[in-house]
PDB file of C-alpha atoms in Angstrom:
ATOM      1  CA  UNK A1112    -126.487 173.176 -72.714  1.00 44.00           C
ATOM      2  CA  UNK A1113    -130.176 174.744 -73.097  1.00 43.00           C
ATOM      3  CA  UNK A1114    -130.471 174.961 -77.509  1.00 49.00           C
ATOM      4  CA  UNK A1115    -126.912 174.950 -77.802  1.00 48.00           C
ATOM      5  CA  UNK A1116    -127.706 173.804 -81.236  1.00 49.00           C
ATOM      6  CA  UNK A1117    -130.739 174.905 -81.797  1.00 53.00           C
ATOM      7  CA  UNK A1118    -129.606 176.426 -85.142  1.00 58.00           C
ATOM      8  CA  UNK A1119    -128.535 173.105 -86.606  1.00 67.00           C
ATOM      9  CA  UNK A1120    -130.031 170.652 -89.217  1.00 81.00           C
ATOM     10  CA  UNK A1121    -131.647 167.355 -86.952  1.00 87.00           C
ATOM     11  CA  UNK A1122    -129.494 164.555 -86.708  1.00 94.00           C
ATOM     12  CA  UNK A1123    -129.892 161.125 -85.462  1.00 96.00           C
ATOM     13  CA  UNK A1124    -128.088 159.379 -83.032  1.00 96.00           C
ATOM     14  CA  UNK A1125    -127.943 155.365 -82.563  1.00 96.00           C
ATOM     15  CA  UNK A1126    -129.242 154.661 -79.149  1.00 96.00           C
ATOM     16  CA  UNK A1127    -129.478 150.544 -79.121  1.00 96.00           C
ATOM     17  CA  UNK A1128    -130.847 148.083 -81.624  1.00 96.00           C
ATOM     18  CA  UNK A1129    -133.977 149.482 -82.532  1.00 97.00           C
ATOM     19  CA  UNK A1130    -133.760 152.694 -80.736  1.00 97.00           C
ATOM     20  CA  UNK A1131    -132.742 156.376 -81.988  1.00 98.00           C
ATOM     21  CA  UNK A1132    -132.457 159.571 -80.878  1.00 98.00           C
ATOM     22  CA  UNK A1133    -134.014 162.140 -83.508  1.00 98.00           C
ATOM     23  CA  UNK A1134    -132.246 165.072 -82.653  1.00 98.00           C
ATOM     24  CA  UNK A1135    -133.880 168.429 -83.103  1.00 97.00           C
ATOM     25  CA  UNK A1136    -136.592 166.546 -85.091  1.00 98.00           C
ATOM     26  CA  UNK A1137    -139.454 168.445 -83.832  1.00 98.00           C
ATOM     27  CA  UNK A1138    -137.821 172.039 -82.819  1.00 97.00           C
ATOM     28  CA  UNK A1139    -139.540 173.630 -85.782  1.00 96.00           C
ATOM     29  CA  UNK A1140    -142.681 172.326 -85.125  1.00 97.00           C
ATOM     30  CA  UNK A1141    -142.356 173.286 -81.199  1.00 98.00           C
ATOM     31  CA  UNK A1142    -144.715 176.151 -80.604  1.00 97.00           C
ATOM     32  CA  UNK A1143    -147.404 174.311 -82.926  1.00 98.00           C
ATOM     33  CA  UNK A1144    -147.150 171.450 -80.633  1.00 98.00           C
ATOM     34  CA  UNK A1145    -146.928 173.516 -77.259  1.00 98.00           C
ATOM     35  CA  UNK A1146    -150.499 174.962 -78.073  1.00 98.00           C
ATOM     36  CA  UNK A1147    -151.632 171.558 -78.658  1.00 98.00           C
ATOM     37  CA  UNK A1148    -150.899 170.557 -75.153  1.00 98.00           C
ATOM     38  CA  UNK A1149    -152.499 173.935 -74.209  1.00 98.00           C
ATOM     39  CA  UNK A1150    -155.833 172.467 -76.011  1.00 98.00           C
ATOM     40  CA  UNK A1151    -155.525 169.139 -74.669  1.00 98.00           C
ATOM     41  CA  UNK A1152    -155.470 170.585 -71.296  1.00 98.00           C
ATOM     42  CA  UNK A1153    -157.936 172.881 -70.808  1.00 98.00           C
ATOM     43  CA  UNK A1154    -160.345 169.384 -71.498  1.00 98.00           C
ATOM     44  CA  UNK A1155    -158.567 167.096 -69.405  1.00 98.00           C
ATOM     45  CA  UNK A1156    -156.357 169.182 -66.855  1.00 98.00           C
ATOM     46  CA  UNK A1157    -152.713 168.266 -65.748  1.00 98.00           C
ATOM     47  CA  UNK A1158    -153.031 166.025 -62.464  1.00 95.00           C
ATOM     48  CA  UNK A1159    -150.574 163.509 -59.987  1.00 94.00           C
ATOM     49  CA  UNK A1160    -151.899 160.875 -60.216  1.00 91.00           C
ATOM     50  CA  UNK A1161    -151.311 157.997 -57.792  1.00 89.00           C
ATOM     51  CA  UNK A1162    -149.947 154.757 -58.263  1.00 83.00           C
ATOM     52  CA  UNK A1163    -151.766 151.333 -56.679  1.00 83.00           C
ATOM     53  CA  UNK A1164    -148.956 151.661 -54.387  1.00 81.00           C
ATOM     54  CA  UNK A1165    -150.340 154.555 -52.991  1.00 83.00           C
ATOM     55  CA  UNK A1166    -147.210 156.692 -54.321  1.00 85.00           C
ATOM     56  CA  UNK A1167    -148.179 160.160 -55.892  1.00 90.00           C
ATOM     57  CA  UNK A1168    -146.234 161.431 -58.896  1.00 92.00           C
ATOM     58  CA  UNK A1169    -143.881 163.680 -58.851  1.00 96.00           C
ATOM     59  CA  UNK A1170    -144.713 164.297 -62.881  1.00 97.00           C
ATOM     60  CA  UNK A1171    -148.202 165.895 -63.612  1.00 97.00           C
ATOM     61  CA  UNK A1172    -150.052 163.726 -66.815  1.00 97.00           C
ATOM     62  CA  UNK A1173    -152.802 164.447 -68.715  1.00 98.00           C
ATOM     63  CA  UNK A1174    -153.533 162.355 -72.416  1.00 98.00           C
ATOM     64  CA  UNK A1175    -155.245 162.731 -75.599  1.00 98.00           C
ATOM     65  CA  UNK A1176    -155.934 160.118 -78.520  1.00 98.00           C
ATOM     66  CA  UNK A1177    -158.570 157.209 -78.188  1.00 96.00           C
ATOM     67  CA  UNK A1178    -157.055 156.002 -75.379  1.00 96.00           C
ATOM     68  CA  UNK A1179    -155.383 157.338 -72.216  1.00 96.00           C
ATOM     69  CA  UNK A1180    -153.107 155.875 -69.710  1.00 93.00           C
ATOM     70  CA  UNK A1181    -154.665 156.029 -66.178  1.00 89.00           C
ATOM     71  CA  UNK A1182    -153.904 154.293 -62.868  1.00 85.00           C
ATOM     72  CA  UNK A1183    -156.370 152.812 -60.067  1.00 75.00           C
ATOM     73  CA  UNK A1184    -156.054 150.293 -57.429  1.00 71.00           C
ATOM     74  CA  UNK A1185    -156.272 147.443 -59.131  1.00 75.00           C
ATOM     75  CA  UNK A1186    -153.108 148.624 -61.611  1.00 80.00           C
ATOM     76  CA  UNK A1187    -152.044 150.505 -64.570  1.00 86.00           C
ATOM     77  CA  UNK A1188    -155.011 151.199 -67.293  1.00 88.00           C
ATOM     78  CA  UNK A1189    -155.677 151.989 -70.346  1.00 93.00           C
ATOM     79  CA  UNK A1190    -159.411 153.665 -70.487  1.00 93.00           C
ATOM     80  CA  UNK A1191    -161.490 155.507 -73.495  1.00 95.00           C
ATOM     81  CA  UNK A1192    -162.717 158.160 -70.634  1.00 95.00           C
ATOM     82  CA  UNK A1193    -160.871 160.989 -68.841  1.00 96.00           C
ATOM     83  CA  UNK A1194    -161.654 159.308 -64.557  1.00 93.00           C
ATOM     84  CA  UNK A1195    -161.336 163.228 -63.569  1.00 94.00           C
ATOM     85  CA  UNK A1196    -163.499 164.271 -66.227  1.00 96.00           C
ATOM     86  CA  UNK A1197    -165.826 161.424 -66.960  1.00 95.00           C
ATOM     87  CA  UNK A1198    -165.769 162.363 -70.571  1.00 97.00           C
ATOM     88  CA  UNK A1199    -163.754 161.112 -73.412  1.00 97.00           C
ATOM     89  CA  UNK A1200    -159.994 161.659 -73.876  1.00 98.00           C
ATOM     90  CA  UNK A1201    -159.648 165.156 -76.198  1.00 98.00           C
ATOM     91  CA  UNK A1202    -158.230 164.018 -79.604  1.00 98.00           C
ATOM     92  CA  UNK A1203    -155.036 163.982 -80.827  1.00 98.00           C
ATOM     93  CA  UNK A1204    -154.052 167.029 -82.398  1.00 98.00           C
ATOM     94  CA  UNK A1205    -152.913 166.887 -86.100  1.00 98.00           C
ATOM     95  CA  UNK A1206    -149.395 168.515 -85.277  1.00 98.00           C
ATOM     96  CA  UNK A1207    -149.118 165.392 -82.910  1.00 98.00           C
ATOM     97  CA  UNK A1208    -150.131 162.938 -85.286  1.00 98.00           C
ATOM     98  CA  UNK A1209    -148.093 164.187 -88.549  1.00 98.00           C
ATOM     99  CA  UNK A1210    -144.751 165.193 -86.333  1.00 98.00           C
ATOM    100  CA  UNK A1211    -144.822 161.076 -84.854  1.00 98.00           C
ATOM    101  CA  UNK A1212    -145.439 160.011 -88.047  1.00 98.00           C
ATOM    102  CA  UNK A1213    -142.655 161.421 -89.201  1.00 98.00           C
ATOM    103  CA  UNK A1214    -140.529 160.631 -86.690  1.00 98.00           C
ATOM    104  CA  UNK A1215    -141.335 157.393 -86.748  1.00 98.00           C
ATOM    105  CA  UNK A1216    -140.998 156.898 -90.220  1.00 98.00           C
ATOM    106  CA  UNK A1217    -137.128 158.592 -90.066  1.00 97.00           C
ATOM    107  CA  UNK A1218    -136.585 155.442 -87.499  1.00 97.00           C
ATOM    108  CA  UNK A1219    -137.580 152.863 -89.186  1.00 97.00           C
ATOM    109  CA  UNK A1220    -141.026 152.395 -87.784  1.00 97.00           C
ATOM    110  CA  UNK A1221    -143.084 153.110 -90.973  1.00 96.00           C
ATOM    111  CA  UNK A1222    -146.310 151.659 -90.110  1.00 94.00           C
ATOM    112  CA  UNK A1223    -146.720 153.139 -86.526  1.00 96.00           C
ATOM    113  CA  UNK A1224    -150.211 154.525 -86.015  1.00 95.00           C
ATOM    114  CA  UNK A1225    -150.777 155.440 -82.452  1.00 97.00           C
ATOM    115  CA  UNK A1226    -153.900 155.690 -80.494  1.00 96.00           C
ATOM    116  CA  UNK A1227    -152.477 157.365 -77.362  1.00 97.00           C
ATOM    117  CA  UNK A1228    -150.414 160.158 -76.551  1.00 98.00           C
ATOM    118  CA  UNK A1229    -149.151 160.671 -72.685  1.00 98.00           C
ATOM    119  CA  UNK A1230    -148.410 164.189 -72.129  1.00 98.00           C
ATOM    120  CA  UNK A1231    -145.884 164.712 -68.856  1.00 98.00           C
ATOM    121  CA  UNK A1232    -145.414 167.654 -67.316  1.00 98.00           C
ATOM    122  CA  UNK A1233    -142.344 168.053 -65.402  1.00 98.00           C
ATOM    123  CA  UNK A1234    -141.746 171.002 -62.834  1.00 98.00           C
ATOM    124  CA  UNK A1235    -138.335 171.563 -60.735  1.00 98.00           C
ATOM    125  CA  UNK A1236    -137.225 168.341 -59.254  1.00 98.00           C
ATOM    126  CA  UNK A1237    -139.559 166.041 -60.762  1.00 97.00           C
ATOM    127  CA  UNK A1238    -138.608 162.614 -61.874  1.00 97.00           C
ATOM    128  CA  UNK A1239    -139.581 159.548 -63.416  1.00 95.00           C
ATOM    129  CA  UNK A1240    -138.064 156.448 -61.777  1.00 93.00           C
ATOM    130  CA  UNK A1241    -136.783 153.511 -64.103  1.00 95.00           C
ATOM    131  CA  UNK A1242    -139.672 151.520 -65.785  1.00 94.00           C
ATOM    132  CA  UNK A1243    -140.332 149.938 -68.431  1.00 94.00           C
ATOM    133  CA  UNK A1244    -143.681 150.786 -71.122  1.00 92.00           C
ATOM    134  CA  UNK A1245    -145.229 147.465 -70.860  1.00 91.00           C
ATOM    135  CA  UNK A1246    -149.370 148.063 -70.479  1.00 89.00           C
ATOM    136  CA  UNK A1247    -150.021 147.918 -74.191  1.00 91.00           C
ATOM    137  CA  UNK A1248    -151.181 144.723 -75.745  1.00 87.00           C
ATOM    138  CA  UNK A1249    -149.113 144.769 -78.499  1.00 86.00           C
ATOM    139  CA  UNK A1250    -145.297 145.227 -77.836  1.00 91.00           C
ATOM    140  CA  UNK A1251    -144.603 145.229 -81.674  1.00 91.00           C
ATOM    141  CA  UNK A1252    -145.362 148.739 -81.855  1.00 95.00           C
ATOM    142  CA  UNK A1253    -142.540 151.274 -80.981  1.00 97.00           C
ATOM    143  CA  UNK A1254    -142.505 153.794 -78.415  1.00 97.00           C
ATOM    144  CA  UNK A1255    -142.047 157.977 -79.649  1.00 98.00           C
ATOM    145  CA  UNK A1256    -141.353 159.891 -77.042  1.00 98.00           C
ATOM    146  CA  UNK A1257    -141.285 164.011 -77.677  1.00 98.00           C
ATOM    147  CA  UNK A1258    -138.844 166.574 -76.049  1.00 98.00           C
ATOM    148  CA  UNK A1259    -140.024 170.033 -75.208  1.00 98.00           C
ATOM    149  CA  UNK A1260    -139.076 172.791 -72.948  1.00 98.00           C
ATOM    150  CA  UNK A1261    -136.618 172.719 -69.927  1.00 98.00           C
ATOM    151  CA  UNK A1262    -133.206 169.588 -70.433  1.00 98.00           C
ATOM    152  CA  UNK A1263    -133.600 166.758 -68.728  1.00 98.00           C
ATOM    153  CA  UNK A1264    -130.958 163.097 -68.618  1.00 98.00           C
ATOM    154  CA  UNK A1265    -132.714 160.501 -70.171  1.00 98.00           C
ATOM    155  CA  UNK A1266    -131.510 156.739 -68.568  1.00 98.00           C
ATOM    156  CA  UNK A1267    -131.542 154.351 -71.149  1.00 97.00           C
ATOM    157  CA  UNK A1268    -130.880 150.668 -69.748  1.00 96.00           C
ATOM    158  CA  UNK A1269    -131.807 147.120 -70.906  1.00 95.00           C
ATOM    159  CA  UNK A1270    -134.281 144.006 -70.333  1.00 96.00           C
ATOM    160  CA  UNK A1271    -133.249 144.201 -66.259  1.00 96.00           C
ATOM    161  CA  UNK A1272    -133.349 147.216 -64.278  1.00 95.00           C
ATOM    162  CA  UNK A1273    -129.974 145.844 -63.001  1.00 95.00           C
ATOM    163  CA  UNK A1274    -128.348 146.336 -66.424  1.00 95.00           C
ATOM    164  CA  UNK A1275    -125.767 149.221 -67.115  1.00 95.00           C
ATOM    165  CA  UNK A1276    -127.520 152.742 -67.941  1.00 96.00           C
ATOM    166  CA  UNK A1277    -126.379 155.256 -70.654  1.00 97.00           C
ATOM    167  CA  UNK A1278    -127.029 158.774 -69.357  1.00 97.00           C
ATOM    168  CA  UNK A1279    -127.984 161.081 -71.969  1.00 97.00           C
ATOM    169  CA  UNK A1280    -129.496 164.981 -72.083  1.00 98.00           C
ATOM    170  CA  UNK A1281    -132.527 165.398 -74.095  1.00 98.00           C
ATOM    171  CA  UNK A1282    -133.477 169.121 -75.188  1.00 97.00           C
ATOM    172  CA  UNK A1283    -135.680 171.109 -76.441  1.00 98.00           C
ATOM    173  CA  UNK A1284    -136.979 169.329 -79.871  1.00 98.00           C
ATOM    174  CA  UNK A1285    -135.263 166.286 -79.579  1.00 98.00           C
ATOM    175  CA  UNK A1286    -137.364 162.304 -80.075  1.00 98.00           C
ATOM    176  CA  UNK A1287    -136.150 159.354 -78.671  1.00 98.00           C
ATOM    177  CA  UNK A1288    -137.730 156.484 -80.938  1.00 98.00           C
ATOM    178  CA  UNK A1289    -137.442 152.599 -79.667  1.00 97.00           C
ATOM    179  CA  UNK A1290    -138.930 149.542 -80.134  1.00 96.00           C
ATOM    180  CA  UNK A1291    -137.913 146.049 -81.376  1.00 95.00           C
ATOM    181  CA  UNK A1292    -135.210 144.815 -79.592  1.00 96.00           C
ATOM    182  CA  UNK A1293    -135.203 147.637 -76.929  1.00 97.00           C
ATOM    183  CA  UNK A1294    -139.300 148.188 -77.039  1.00 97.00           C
ATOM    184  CA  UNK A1295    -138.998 146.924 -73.103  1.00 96.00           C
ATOM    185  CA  UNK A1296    -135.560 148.454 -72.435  1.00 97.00           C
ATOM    186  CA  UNK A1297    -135.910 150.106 -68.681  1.00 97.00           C
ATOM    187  CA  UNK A1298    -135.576 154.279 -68.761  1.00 97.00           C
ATOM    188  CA  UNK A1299    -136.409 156.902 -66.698  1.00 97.00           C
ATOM    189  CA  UNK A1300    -135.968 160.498 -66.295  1.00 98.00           C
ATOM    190  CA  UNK A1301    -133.390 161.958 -63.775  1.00 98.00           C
ATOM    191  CA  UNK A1302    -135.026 164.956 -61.424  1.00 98.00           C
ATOM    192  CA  UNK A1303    -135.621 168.068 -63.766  1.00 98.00           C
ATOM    193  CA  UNK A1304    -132.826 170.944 -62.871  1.00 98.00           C
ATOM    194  CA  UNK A1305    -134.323 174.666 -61.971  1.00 97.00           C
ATOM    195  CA  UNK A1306    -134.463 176.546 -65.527  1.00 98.00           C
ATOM    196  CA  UNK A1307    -136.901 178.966 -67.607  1.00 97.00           C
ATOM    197  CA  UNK A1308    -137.436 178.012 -71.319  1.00 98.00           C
ATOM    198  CA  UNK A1309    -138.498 180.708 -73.461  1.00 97.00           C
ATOM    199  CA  UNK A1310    -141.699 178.267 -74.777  1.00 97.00           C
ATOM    200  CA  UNK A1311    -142.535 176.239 -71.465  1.00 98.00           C
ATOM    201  CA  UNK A1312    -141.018 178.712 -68.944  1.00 97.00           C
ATOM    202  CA  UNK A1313    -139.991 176.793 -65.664  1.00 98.00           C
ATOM    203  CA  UNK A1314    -141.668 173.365 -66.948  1.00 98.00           C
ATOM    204  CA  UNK A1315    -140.106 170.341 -68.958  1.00 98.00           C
ATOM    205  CA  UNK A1316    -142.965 168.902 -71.472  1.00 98.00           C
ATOM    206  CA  UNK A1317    -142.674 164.945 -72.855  1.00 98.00           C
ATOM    207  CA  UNK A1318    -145.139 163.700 -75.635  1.00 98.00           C
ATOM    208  CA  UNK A1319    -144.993 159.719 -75.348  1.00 98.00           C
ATOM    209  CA  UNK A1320    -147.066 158.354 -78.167  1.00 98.00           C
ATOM    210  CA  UNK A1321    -148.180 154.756 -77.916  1.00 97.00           C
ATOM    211  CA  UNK A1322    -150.385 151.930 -79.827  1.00 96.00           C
ATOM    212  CA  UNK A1323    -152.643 150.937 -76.591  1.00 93.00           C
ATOM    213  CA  UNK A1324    -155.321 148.568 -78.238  1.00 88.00           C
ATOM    214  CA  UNK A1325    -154.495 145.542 -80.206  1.00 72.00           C
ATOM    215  CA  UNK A1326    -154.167 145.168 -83.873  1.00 73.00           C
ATOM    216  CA  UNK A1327    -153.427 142.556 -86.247  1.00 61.00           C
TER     217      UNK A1327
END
């Protein structure tokens, strides 16, 4: 399935109320975005990080924007300052912030500004069990979420992590976009398959770009 379209026009696919898949919506601007993940980690490396369970990722995170998503003992964070690092988050690249505005803007979401963009790295085998995105103060704002590299199956459920899942591949280029009604849908990521990518060689890379702080 790896770019079996990757020669055709982005389309969008209805997902749930208030969700969308964008697909192929940021192929062109791919290799613009890779290096920006490149940038954004040589300040604030790739790491595991481990839950307050004590559980360690299998999917290695770094961030960029004002604000970064972090964990510690007491829970899940949301902190101006790299904890590795002790410095501040890098900032958002440009590519980053014009290719979500634009994709948000295509899903109906024309006033999303985000402050924080999670950046997952995903290696053979890694996974990202069902969850829901619910650290950030305000759940008005949607959630863009950025496809590159290696395919991976996207679970898309509802309000209980009982409810039915739709199984769906995500590839190279392609943004899922949901908020509203589905903002606190559960998802995950199944365990990535073995593959080389001609951008991201053996790796699957997700952008997830977030408002973390409060505004009216």
């Amino acid at each position: 399935m790896l770019d079996l379209f990757a020669d055709a026009e982005p389309w969008q696919e209805p997902l749930a109320p208030g969700a969308v898949i964008l697909r192929r919506f940021a192929l062109a601007r791919a290799p613009a975005l890779f290096d920006g993940i490149d940038r954004v980690a040589a300040r604030s490396p790739f790491r595991h990080m481990v839950t307050p369970g004590g559980y360690t990722m299998s999917v290695a995170m770094t961030n960029c924007g004002r604000l970064g998503w972090a964990t510690n003992a007491r829970g899940y964070v949301y902190a101006h300052h790299d904890p590795q690092t002790g410095s501040p988050w890098p900032p958002m690249p440009e590519v980053f912030q014009a290719l979500c505005h634009a994709a948000a803007v295509a899903a109906g979401y024309d006033d999303f500004v985000p402050d924080a963009c999670l950046i997952n790295r995903y290696a053979e085998g890694a996974k990202l069990s069902l969850h829901q995105d619910k650290d950030e103060p305000d759940l008005r704002a949607p959630i863009v979420s950025v496809s590159l590299g290696l395919p991976a199956v996207f679970q898309f459920g509802g309000l209980q992590r009982s409810d039915p899942l739709k199984r769906l591949m995500l590839e190279h280029g392609d943004v899922v976009v949901w908020g509203r009604e589905s903002r606190l849908y559960y998802h995950g990521i199944q365990p990535l398959k073995p593959g080389i990518h001609p951008l991201t060689g053996a790796f699957r890379y997700n952008l997830t770009f977030r408002q973390a702080a409060h505004r009216e």
